[in-house]
Amino acid sequence: MPDPTEAQNEQFVARMTAAQPGLFAFVLTLAPHAADARDILSETNLALWKKRSEYDSTLDFWPWACRFARLQVLAFRKRQQRDRLVLTDEVVSLVAARSETAARAGHDSLGALESCLGELEESRVHILRRRYTDGLSVAQIADEFEKTAGSVADLLYRLRLRLASCIERKLATEARP
Amino acid sequence: MSERQPNDELAQLLKRMDQAELSAAEKAQLNALLQNDAEALDLFVRHQAIDAHLAWRFAATPGIDDPLAAIAAAENKTPALDPKSSRASSLQRHGWLLAIAALLVGLFIGFPLGLGVQSDSTQDVAIATLTSIGPGTKWSDPFGRALKIGAALEKGWINLDAGTIELTFSSGATVNIDGPASFAIDSPLRGFLNYGAVRVHAPESARDFAVGTASMEVVDLGTEFDLSVSQQSGAAEINVVDGLVDLYLSSAGRANRIQSLSAGESAAIDSSGEITSIQGGAADPRLLAHWRLDDSADSTNVVDSSPHQFDGKLNMSTSRRSRPGKAGQALELGADGFVDFSEHLSALTGASAFTLTAWVRNADDIVFSVSDGTAQQRIQFELEENWLYYGWQQGDRFDRISASVAPWQPDRWHQVAVSVSGGSVTLYRDGRALIEPKRMGGVINTRAIAPIQLQNPTSAYLGRVPSNHAQAEQFLGGELDDVQLYGRALDEVAIRYLFEHPGETLPHGPN
């Protein structure tokens, strides 16, 4: 197969770029540790790039990319000790089927998330930053804010559900004719 | 009648997953829920998706989102930092593209350590200040040449051809960069070294300051270290000048690993994230004490075989009773014997987090205690029939975390362990974390404390707690072997390792 032209490469990278947030979400549902998911996404990206000449640009990029991500998840699981895996093979199949549809809107969801974060109290955003930007554990955040780890885990859980609802609401509004 | 609440069950599991590795039982519970309950499956997917979006949105890693710029970066034409340019932040997205571009030109540039979309609105703030420019400094770009001492710098790249500059991050960390170097300012607590050499000093305010490289993340635990990355090979060298660092290694085809290094130690890491050499000690740097309890029968000395040599004194009304133990000999403390290491109290209890592990047989009470000798300040680790406890007393309040266990088997050695960090307690038996620990007694909702939080402690014992207003003097009541004390909270993997390797300390390696 001939090497892709520069224009084709650029178009391919553009599609990969757009798919990144969704792919990350897709992988994180199958490998529920962020560090693992990052590694798997990295490997998925490299695999996609190596196989870019096989991609038919007239077809939907998302399911094609998800297949690669799924294969990388399986390869990752093989490398792991069984007792470190969170989900069983059967459940991974179930989750993958559901997540492929749900994560597709990843890029749009990020846009909506930005808007939803703007509606959140600054103190809550600060806690999210400590968790996701600075990488603090729940226990470390609890220590910093003089709360119990359980109450911080509760708060983070509630914030995620609140933001998920907000994103769904905004996407639904945008989708209305 | 109570109905099953799958979402509640799932919520509890997701919260638990946020805090720690799920136990085998919890994983089984999660899988059963997802397999049998479509509603739970939907909630799980929804929760993980928003978790991923937040991780993506808030991630702090330099990258480049313009494919052509990415390729330019891989060819070492990295765009320079421009604090006034909105393009500076837009160029720092999607670290994965750097790797794709790197693949094109046959280089390896690591991106697994982060992916991120940064919001311009939240990131346009000064993260660091240029606090020194050494003689002979040559910048790689016109922008750099325009910088003066005191310049406030945002997220972005610093490229030097020669010389030395110093950055002071808003967190308090200082980074000296020796050219030629390519270094990215990322957040108040993180930088990224593409190539070149840096010396990092992180005071307490900047604890956990991290420097990423292509193959690892170096996390400073309140210390000073030198890090260099070869522009040609991508190989890295790290030398810890003071304190401790953790290396989070990310090599292809392997699970991420953590390597701790302490002052005086150095390590070489190749471009694929493999450690090629470590110069320094072989034990976990945060092993505070290791009492093997193998001492001779006529000795009252209890030797600490760690480098610290925190030897204790055996105090028994009768002569020493040694028995074959789990590893070597064990000490039969019975109902009146204990080991006193109060002499080393300040050194042994100076960590804000700690883990104590021990092997016990035919025991029924106190394993370890630290107290002020009165009824006011105390921590104690103990077992009872069907229970394992960690308790703490401050003033009139006594609280404890307890976990139920299967009955202690007569004449069988059991590993018991407790780790305390950040107000949280984890109890272990035989290599496994005990789930559903409960608070019992006293005033609830106080945070668990470590010995360092006790006021004026005067005594530390193995196998004894002094008498106080609530209880009479108590002892282990059985045999004790191989006690280890660490100045940090070990995780279940580490505890499991110690369970499977009786008598050994945690290796200076993945844990």
XYZ file of C-alpha atoms in Angstrom:
688
model
C 0.000 0.000 0.000
C 1.456 3.413 -0.924
C 2.539 5.758 1.825
C -0.094 8.344 2.695
C 0.472 11.799 1.319
C 1.148 14.708 3.627
C -2.424 15.889 3.130
C -3.723 12.454 4.059
C -1.498 12.422 7.118
C -2.848 15.769 8.175
C -6.415 14.618 7.701
C -5.673 11.459 9.654
C -4.109 13.383 12.512
C -7.094 15.701 12.556
C -9.411 12.727 12.999
C -7.188 11.272 15.676
C -7.121 14.591 17.456
C -10.875 14.848 17.451
C -11.210 11.273 18.730
C -8.739 11.585 21.621
C -11.076 12.584 24.458
C -13.581 9.928 23.444
C -10.923 7.260 23.097
C -9.554 8.111 26.509
C -13.033 7.778 28.010
C -13.584 4.527 26.124
C -10.324 3.070 27.416
C -10.877 4.280 30.976
C -14.129 2.359 31.211
C -12.296 -0.831 30.258
C -9.160 -0.231 32.319
C -10.347 1.817 35.281
C -7.002 3.293 36.331
C -6.092 6.610 34.750
C -2.388 5.764 34.480
C -3.174 2.475 32.746
C -5.659 4.197 30.452
C -3.051 6.777 29.457
C -0.576 4.047 28.583
C -3.171 2.164 26.584
C -4.232 5.298 24.729
C -0.597 5.989 23.907
C -0.208 2.513 22.483
C -3.490 2.862 20.619
C -2.338 6.101 19.031
C 0.890 4.552 17.877
C -0.962 1.539 16.483
C -3.416 3.807 14.656
C -0.575 5.838 13.211
C 1.298 2.770 12.015
C -1.849 1.444 10.332
C -3.014 4.753 8.900
C -2.428 3.579 5.341
C -5.082 0.898 5.899
C -7.735 3.363 6.939
C -10.455 4.037 4.379
C -11.122 7.720 4.804
C -14.645 7.362 3.423
C -15.606 5.303 6.474
C -16.412 6.347 10.019
C -13.163 6.803 11.985
C -14.637 6.167 15.437
C -15.477 2.427 15.276
C -12.201 1.798 13.468
C -10.259 3.544 16.231
C -12.257 1.817 18.959
C -11.285 -1.569 17.542
C -7.625 -0.635 17.951
C -8.225 0.651 21.446
C -10.042 -2.568 22.342
C -7.113 -4.637 21.048
C -4.662 -2.569 23.052
C -6.803 -3.037 26.155
C -6.719 -6.800 25.599
C -2.946 -6.722 25.120
C -2.601 -4.680 28.287
C -4.747 -7.153 30.207
C -2.562 -10.028 29.058
C 0.492 -8.289 30.422
C -1.092 -7.679 33.786
C -1.261 -10.082 36.680
C -4.829 -11.340 36.867
C -5.320 -10.174 40.415
C -4.520 -6.604 39.398
C -7.281 -6.446 36.812
C -10.498 -4.871 38.009
C -12.927 -6.226 35.416
C -13.329 -9.765 34.141
C -13.089 -10.545 30.423
C -16.866 -10.996 30.213
C -17.558 -7.651 31.834
C -14.994 -5.904 29.627
C -16.960 -7.103 26.587
C -20.205 -5.803 28.054
C -18.693 -2.465 29.013
C -16.950 -2.049 25.642
C -20.189 -2.432 23.722
C -21.901 0.162 25.899
C -18.967 2.526 26.081
C -18.278 2.658 22.351
C -21.593 4.407 21.906
C -21.414 6.490 25.061
C -17.866 7.782 24.568
C -18.367 8.781 20.957
C -19.413 12.277 21.912
C -16.151 12.796 23.790
C -15.069 15.918 21.971
C -18.459 17.589 22.268
C -18.678 16.478 25.894
C -15.478 18.313 26.673
C -16.944 21.494 25.263
C -20.020 21.046 27.388
C -17.872 20.223 30.402
C -16.120 23.560 30.038
C -19.443 25.307 30.251
C -20.572 23.149 33.191
C -17.380 23.885 35.098
C -18.176 27.559 34.706
C -21.359 26.954 36.675
C -19.528 25.225 39.488
C -18.391 26.932 42.693
C -14.706 27.876 42.579
C -14.012 25.837 45.714
C -15.289 22.733 43.921
C -13.195 23.465 40.839
C -10.210 23.879 43.130
C -10.744 20.389 44.540
C -10.996 18.992 41.010
C -7.724 20.690 40.156
C -6.018 19.229 43.193
C -7.261 15.793 42.184
C -6.719 15.866 38.434
C -4.045 18.498 37.776
C -1.869 18.042 40.816
C -2.612 14.340 41.059
C -3.335 14.338 44.781
C -4.893 11.221 46.215
C -8.237 11.380 47.965
C -6.420 10.966 51.277
C -4.065 13.861 50.511
C -6.960 16.123 49.585
C -8.729 15.087 52.773
C -5.618 15.993 54.699
C -5.362 19.381 53.016
C -8.997 20.288 53.606
C -9.158 18.637 57.025
C -11.913 16.270 55.982
C -12.150 12.507 56.078
C -11.130 10.574 52.979
C -14.648 9.204 52.819
C -16.219 12.654 52.668
C -13.833 13.715 49.885
C -14.628 10.562 47.915
C -18.335 11.344 48.409
C -17.828 14.912 47.233
C -15.872 13.875 44.129
C -18.490 11.282 43.285
C -21.305 13.820 43.616
C -19.388 16.358 41.538
C -18.872 13.830 38.761
C -22.555 12.922 38.649
C -23.528 16.574 38.733
C -21.195 17.379 35.850
C -22.310 14.315 33.892
C -25.937 15.436 34.204
C -24.993 18.963 33.199
C -23.112 17.725 30.117
C -26.004 15.513 29.059
C -28.396 18.409 29.475
C -26.256 20.748 27.402
C -25.658 18.206 24.645
C -29.382 17.473 24.494
C -30.137 21.183 24.216
C -27.598 21.622 21.446
C -29.040 18.659 19.569
C -32.516 20.186 19.475
C -33.480 21.563 16.040
C -38.136 -4.894 54.027
C -35.071 -3.527 52.282
C -34.712 -3.619 48.563
C -31.437 -4.128 46.808
C -30.010 -0.829 45.627
C -27.582 -1.582 42.811
C -26.696 2.064 42.294
C -25.887 2.481 45.951
C -23.702 -0.582 45.834
C -22.006 0.673 42.712
C -21.602 4.147 44.169
C -19.837 2.726 47.195
C -17.536 0.680 44.989
C -16.722 3.641 42.744
C -15.910 5.785 45.760
C -13.771 3.041 47.184
C -12.011 2.702 43.822
C -11.253 6.411 43.999
C -9.465 5.894 47.299
C -7.583 2.643 46.898
C -7.151 -0.567 44.990
C -10.292 -2.658 45.277
C -9.962 -5.895 47.202
C -10.640 -9.183 45.454
C -14.070 -9.354 47.094
C -14.939 -5.845 45.961
C -13.822 -6.571 42.417
C -16.029 -9.646 42.385
C -18.927 -7.541 43.660
C -18.331 -4.915 40.972
C -18.173 -7.474 38.182
C -21.345 -9.198 39.376
C -23.159 -5.866 39.440
C -22.045 -4.875 35.961
C -22.828 -8.274 34.531
C -26.302 -8.577 35.996
C -27.643 -5.082 36.154
C -28.017 -2.921 33.046
C -28.666 0.175 35.151
C -25.436 -0.324 37.054
C -23.594 -0.860 33.784
C -24.915 2.438 32.436
C -23.968 4.287 35.599
C -20.474 2.803 35.542
C -19.894 3.857 31.928
C -21.259 7.313 32.672
C -19.081 7.695 35.756
C -15.914 6.554 34.011
C -16.610 8.828 31.056
C -16.889 11.932 33.224
C -13.843 10.828 35.197
C -11.952 10.584 31.899
C -13.196 13.984 30.732
C -12.101 15.588 33.992
C -8.717 13.885 33.827
C -8.376 15.137 30.270
C -9.601 18.630 31.008
C -7.449 19.161 34.092
C -4.376 17.197 33.057
C -1.168 19.181 33.267
C 1.287 18.122 30.619
C 2.955 20.019 27.870
C 2.180 18.924 24.373
C 1.552 20.346 20.958
C -1.674 20.238 19.003
C -0.559 21.462 15.646
C 0.646 18.485 13.584
C 3.206 20.531 11.722
C 4.426 22.112 14.926
C 4.590 18.657 16.473
C 6.803 17.427 13.707
C 8.909 20.520 14.085
C 9.193 19.791 17.787
C 10.334 16.264 17.139
C 13.046 17.701 14.955
C 14.060 19.890 17.878
C 12.446 23.003 16.515
C 10.237 23.273 19.545
C 8.326 26.548 19.634
C 9.492 28.828 22.373
C 7.519 30.021 25.302
C 5.782 33.301 24.810
C 3.913 34.439 27.854
C 1.964 36.997 25.873
C 0.941 34.717 23.078
C -2.313 32.812 23.182
C -0.636 30.430 20.774
C 1.734 29.431 23.548
C -1.034 27.672 25.376
C -2.759 26.341 22.300
C 0.516 24.764 21.242
C 0.711 22.816 24.442
C -2.022 20.346 23.856
C -2.142 16.680 22.947
C 1.201 15.291 24.006
C 0.494 12.178 21.969
C 1.091 14.087 18.773
C 4.638 14.647 19.884
C 5.070 10.902 19.929
C 3.512 10.463 16.513
C 5.767 13.115 15.128
C 8.675 11.539 16.954
C 7.829 8.233 15.354
C 8.061 9.911 11.987
C 11.612 10.966 12.552
C 12.700 7.906 14.457
C 12.940 9.504 17.875
C 11.352 8.378 21.081
C 9.650 11.094 22.980
C 7.514 9.908 25.829
C 4.002 11.084 26.126
C 2.390 8.434 28.291
C 2.980 10.585 31.313
C 0.261 12.954 30.402
C -2.405 14.037 28.022
C -4.273 17.182 28.325
C -6.385 19.914 27.014
C -5.837 23.067 28.973
C -8.294 25.856 29.147
C -6.749 29.126 28.105
C -8.911 30.974 30.554
C -7.626 29.107 33.566
C -4.025 28.708 32.513
C -3.000 32.237 31.609
C -1.348 32.894 34.922
C 2.272 33.126 35.971
C 3.549 29.788 37.173
C 7.203 30.601 37.661
C 9.583 33.530 37.908
C 12.958 33.803 36.231
C 15.183 34.400 39.272
C 18.690 34.053 37.856
C 20.487 34.204 34.527
C 24.051 32.923 34.652
C 26.968 34.350 32.671
C 27.294 32.971 29.177
C 23.644 32.037 28.924
C 22.519 31.644 25.333
C 18.860 31.334 24.528
C 17.660 29.301 21.556
C 15.072 31.824 20.484
C 14.560 35.596 20.319
C 11.888 35.524 22.979
C 14.282 34.072 25.544
C 16.868 36.723 24.790
C 14.338 39.364 25.738
C 13.727 37.917 29.190
C 15.070 39.666 32.243
C 15.392 38.535 35.858
C 12.029 38.798 37.531
C 10.060 37.910 34.403
C 6.836 36.070 35.171
C 6.476 32.918 33.108
C 3.403 30.949 32.141
C 3.080 27.419 30.884
C 5.479 26.779 28.039
C 8.933 25.831 26.863
C 12.320 27.167 27.866
C 15.055 26.433 25.332
C 18.696 27.126 26.156
C 21.762 26.621 24.005
C 24.202 27.231 26.865
C 24.521 28.656 30.349
C 22.405 28.341 33.464
C 19.165 29.938 34.539
C 17.076 29.552 37.668
C 13.285 29.393 37.786
C 11.346 29.730 41.011
C 7.914 28.172 40.764
C 4.961 29.657 42.587
C 4.889 26.500 44.727
C 8.333 27.416 46.068
C 10.285 24.839 44.064
C 13.424 26.078 42.345
C 14.758 24.587 39.126
C 18.233 25.378 37.815
C 18.477 24.593 34.129
C 21.859 23.953 32.499
C 21.987 24.391 28.744
C 21.780 23.017 26.225
C 18.345 22.154 27.508
C 14.699 22.051 26.597
C 12.452 22.317 29.621
C 8.725 22.961 29.912
C 6.979 24.829 32.682
C 3.803 22.953 33.211
C 2.149 23.759 36.534
C 3.261 25.055 39.933
C 4.070 21.466 40.818
C 5.406 20.083 37.549
C 7.941 20.597 34.803
C 9.032 18.468 31.859
C 12.633 17.922 30.780
C 12.943 17.082 27.100
C 16.747 17.134 27.280
C 19.502 18.835 29.229
C 20.176 18.993 32.946
C 18.292 20.419 35.905
C 18.772 20.633 39.633
C 15.498 20.719 41.544
C 15.020 21.856 45.104
C 11.564 21.405 46.594
C 10.877 22.834 50.047
C 7.966 21.506 52.081
C 5.557 23.839 50.251
C 6.475 22.117 46.994
C 6.457 18.552 48.253
C 5.512 16.233 45.360
C 6.970 18.614 42.795
C 7.514 16.456 39.720
C 9.686 16.576 36.633
C 8.541 14.423 33.739
C 10.833 12.986 31.098
C 10.167 10.758 28.112
C 10.360 7.635 30.209
C 9.509 8.567 33.776
C 8.120 11.005 36.260
C 10.464 12.079 39.048
C 8.493 13.058 42.139
C 10.356 15.078 44.719
C 9.341 14.261 48.275
C 10.783 17.389 49.827
C 14.387 17.207 48.727
C 16.965 18.110 46.117
C 18.006 16.149 43.082
C 19.920 16.434 39.822
C 18.368 15.104 36.656
C 19.837 14.989 33.164
C 18.456 13.652 29.908
C 20.649 13.029 26.886
C 19.543 14.869 23.767
C 20.950 12.068 21.613
C 19.918 8.864 23.360
C 17.109 9.982 25.663
C 18.825 8.195 28.554
C 18.409 9.832 31.945
C 20.514 10.023 35.065
C 19.285 11.071 38.467
C 21.246 11.801 41.588
C 19.486 12.490 44.886
C 21.343 15.186 46.774
C 19.073 15.290 49.786
C 15.859 13.643 50.969
C 13.829 11.228 48.887
C 12.410 10.935 45.393
C 10.118 8.442 43.728
C 10.621 7.516 40.082
C 7.457 6.524 38.242
C 8.811 4.490 35.370
C 6.759 3.942 32.275
C 8.407 1.458 29.936
C 6.640 0.004 26.923
C 5.124 -3.419 27.411
C 5.365 -3.318 31.187
C 3.207 -2.103 33.992
C 4.247 1.224 35.472
C 6.720 0.837 38.314
C 7.844 2.974 41.187
C 11.440 3.195 42.319
C 12.382 5.113 45.431
C 15.784 6.740 45.807
C 17.220 8.422 48.867
C 20.030 10.892 49.500
C 23.336 9.795 48.040
C 21.755 7.357 45.635
C 21.769 7.680 41.882
C 20.198 5.786 39.034
C 20.541 5.548 35.277
C 17.439 4.974 33.165
C 17.504 4.204 29.471
C 15.150 5.767 26.936
C 12.687 2.906 27.237
C 12.222 3.432 30.964
C 14.400 0.571 32.131
C 16.739 1.152 35.060
C 20.231 0.248 33.950
C 21.969 0.912 37.259
C 21.403 2.050 40.788
C 24.214 3.138 43.037
C 23.324 2.941 46.689
C 21.671 0.811 49.348
C 19.470 -2.214 48.795
C 16.709 -1.649 51.327
C 13.613 0.473 51.079
C 14.844 3.938 52.042
C 11.931 4.432 54.373
C 12.508 1.327 56.438
C 12.838 2.805 59.917
C 13.493 -0.368 61.870
C 13.612 -4.125 61.460
C 13.585 -6.176 64.625
C 14.187 -9.766 63.529
C 13.923 -11.003 67.143
C 16.575 -13.614 66.434
C 18.869 -12.460 69.246
C 20.679 -14.920 71.476
C 18.786 -16.430 74.408
C 20.878 -14.734 77.094
C 20.581 -11.243 75.663
C 18.159 -8.503 76.619
C 19.209 -6.501 73.589
C 16.732 -6.525 70.693
C 18.732 -5.698 67.626
C 17.423 -3.482 64.853
C 19.062 -4.789 61.676
C 18.182 -1.686 59.644
C 20.946 0.866 59.058
C 19.464 2.994 61.843
C 20.300 0.483 64.587
C 17.350 1.410 66.762
C 17.977 -1.440 69.199
C 15.349 -2.085 71.857
C 15.485 -3.585 75.351
C 13.680 -6.763 76.282
C 11.817 -6.430 79.543
C 10.533 -9.673 81.041
C 10.094 -10.905 84.573
C 11.610 -14.197 83.538
C 14.521 -14.955 81.216
C 14.168 -14.586 77.492
C 12.009 -17.198 75.854
C 12.984 -17.809 72.240
C 11.066 -20.154 69.998
C 11.369 -21.228 66.375
C 9.638 -18.401 64.540
C 8.180 -17.575 61.170
C 11.652 -16.491 60.078
C 14.502 -17.607 62.320
C 13.743 -17.303 66.011
C 10.720 -15.635 67.590
C 10.180 -14.038 70.972
C 7.601 -15.442 73.349
C 6.486 -12.338 75.198
C 3.560 -14.003 76.914
C 1.499 -12.091 79.443
C 4.305 -10.013 80.930
C 7.088 -9.410 78.432
C 7.630 -6.465 76.097
C 10.284 -4.683 74.078
C 11.058 -1.100 75.002
C 12.485 1.154 72.295
C 11.541 4.447 73.943
C 15.197 5.491 73.685
C 14.726 6.017 69.943
C 11.224 7.356 70.186
C 11.688 10.629 68.351
C 13.400 8.988 65.390
C 10.994 6.087 65.171
C 7.846 8.116 65.380
C 8.846 11.185 63.399
C 6.995 10.302 60.202
C 3.531 11.634 59.450
C 2.680 8.309 57.821
C 3.824 4.892 58.941
C 3.349 1.157 58.592
C 4.054 -1.514 61.172
C 4.104 -5.189 60.220
C 4.641 -8.155 62.517
C 4.108 -11.889 62.765
C 2.146 -13.112 65.780
C 1.177 -16.538 67.115
C -1.125 -17.501 69.962
C -1.424 -13.810 70.784
C -4.491 -12.002 72.048
C -3.752 -8.363 72.734
C -1.295 -5.492 72.241
C 1.241 -5.572 69.402
C 2.564 -2.011 69.512
C 1.951 1.219 71.382
C 3.281 4.728 71.772
C 2.101 6.892 74.654
C 2.878 9.811 76.909
C 2.817 7.560 79.957
C -0.497 9.032 81.125
C -4.017 8.435 79.972
C -4.046 11.396 77.594
C -1.963 10.625 74.522
C -1.629 7.192 72.986
C -1.805 5.093 69.850
C -2.056 1.321 69.988
C -2.260 -1.586 67.558
C -3.875 -4.686 68.953
C -5.777 -7.829 68.192
C -8.556 -9.632 69.944
C -10.603 -12.657 69.161
C -12.100 -11.993 65.702
C -10.834 -8.379 65.584
C -7.879 -6.265 64.636
C -7.713 -2.677 65.931
C -5.847 0.577 65.594
C -6.750 3.003 68.385
C -5.730 6.531 69.291
C -6.319 8.666 72.351
C -6.063 12.432 72.514
C -7.190 13.965 75.773
C -10.389 12.343 76.902
C -11.211 10.929 73.505
C -10.349 7.407 72.474
C -11.241 6.198 68.991
C -10.349 3.110 67.119
C -10.701 1.570 63.712
C -11.544 -2.098 63.820
C -11.864 -4.837 61.270
C -13.381 -8.240 61.877
C -11.247 -11.239 61.022
C -11.705 -14.984 61.009
C -10.658 -16.548 64.320
C -6.934 -16.608 64.988
C -5.774 -20.176 64.460
C -3.934 -21.720 67.447
C -0.252 -22.400 66.840
C -0.360 -20.694 63.468
C 1.639 -17.632 62.521
C -0.383 -14.693 61.243
C 0.974 -11.550 59.645
C -0.662 -8.397 61.015
C -0.056 -4.878 59.743
C -1.378 -1.366 60.067
C -0.694 1.648 57.876
C -1.691 5.186 58.778
C -1.572 8.159 56.446
C -3.471 11.387 56.158
C -5.970 10.412 58.840
C -6.772 7.094 57.169
C -6.041 3.669 58.561
C -5.698 0.394 56.685
C -5.497 -2.885 58.564
C -4.046 -6.043 57.071
C -3.960 -9.685 57.987
C -1.950 -12.291 56.117
C -1.154 -10.006 53.201
C -4.667 -8.745 52.580
C -6.286 -5.426 53.373
C -9.272 -5.924 55.629
C -12.395 -4.438 54.140
C -15.152 -2.513 55.825
C -13.187 -1.298 58.827
C -15.500 0.289 61.361
C -15.069 2.930 64.005
C -15.846 1.744 67.475
C -16.076 3.381 70.846
C -15.113 6.836 71.950
C -16.054 9.926 70.023
C -16.450 9.226 66.377
C -15.311 11.340 63.462
C -11.896 12.239 64.761
C -9.083 11.649 62.304
C -6.742 8.782 62.965
C -3.387 10.039 64.130
C 0.164 8.870 63.632
C 2.671 8.855 66.515
C 4.134 12.154 65.314
C 0.850 13.815 66.219
C 1.014 12.710 69.857
C 1.962 15.410 72.338
C 5.067 14.620 74.339
C 5.209 10.856 73.854
C 7.584 9.164 76.269
C 7.289 5.444 75.631
C 7.144 3.069 72.702
C 6.711 -0.640 73.169
C 6.261 -3.862 71.296
C 3.847 -6.107 73.166
C 2.681 -3.666 75.815
C 0.491 -0.661 76.487
C 0.846 1.106 79.854
C -2.108 1.202 82.204
C -4.414 4.207 81.949
C -7.813 5.324 83.139
C -9.624 3.060 80.703
C -7.741 -0.156 81.077
C -5.085 -1.975 82.997
C -1.635 -2.570 81.563
C -1.925 -4.972 78.641
C 0.509 -7.287 76.871
C 0.738 -9.292 73.665
C 0.002 -12.564 75.383
C 1.793 -14.658 72.781
C 4.722 -14.903 70.391
C 6.122 -12.175 68.178
C 8.437 -12.367 65.189
C 9.982 -10.130 62.569
C 8.637 -6.648 63.269
C 9.204 -3.954 60.640
C 8.461 -0.250 60.844
C 8.301 1.969 57.743
C 8.021 5.741 57.586
C 5.257 5.681 55.022
C 1.976 3.933 54.299
C 2.742 0.748 52.389
C 0.106 -0.457 49.957
C -1.405 -3.917 49.710
C 1.129 -5.050 47.127
C 3.966 -4.263 49.508
C 2.254 -5.882 52.487
C 1.599 -8.927 50.357
C 5.264 -9.069 49.426
C 6.253 -9.078 53.094
C 3.685 -11.776 53.798
C 5.098 -13.960 51.048
C 8.709 -13.296 52.044
C 8.872 -13.682 55.844
C 11.996 -12.185 57.329
C 12.753 -10.021 54.310
C 12.314 -6.295 54.199
C 10.757 -4.547 51.270
C 13.248 -4.497 48.420
C 14.476 -1.214 47.113
C 12.356 -1.559 44.038
C 8.770 -1.726 42.823
C 6.376 -1.495 45.727
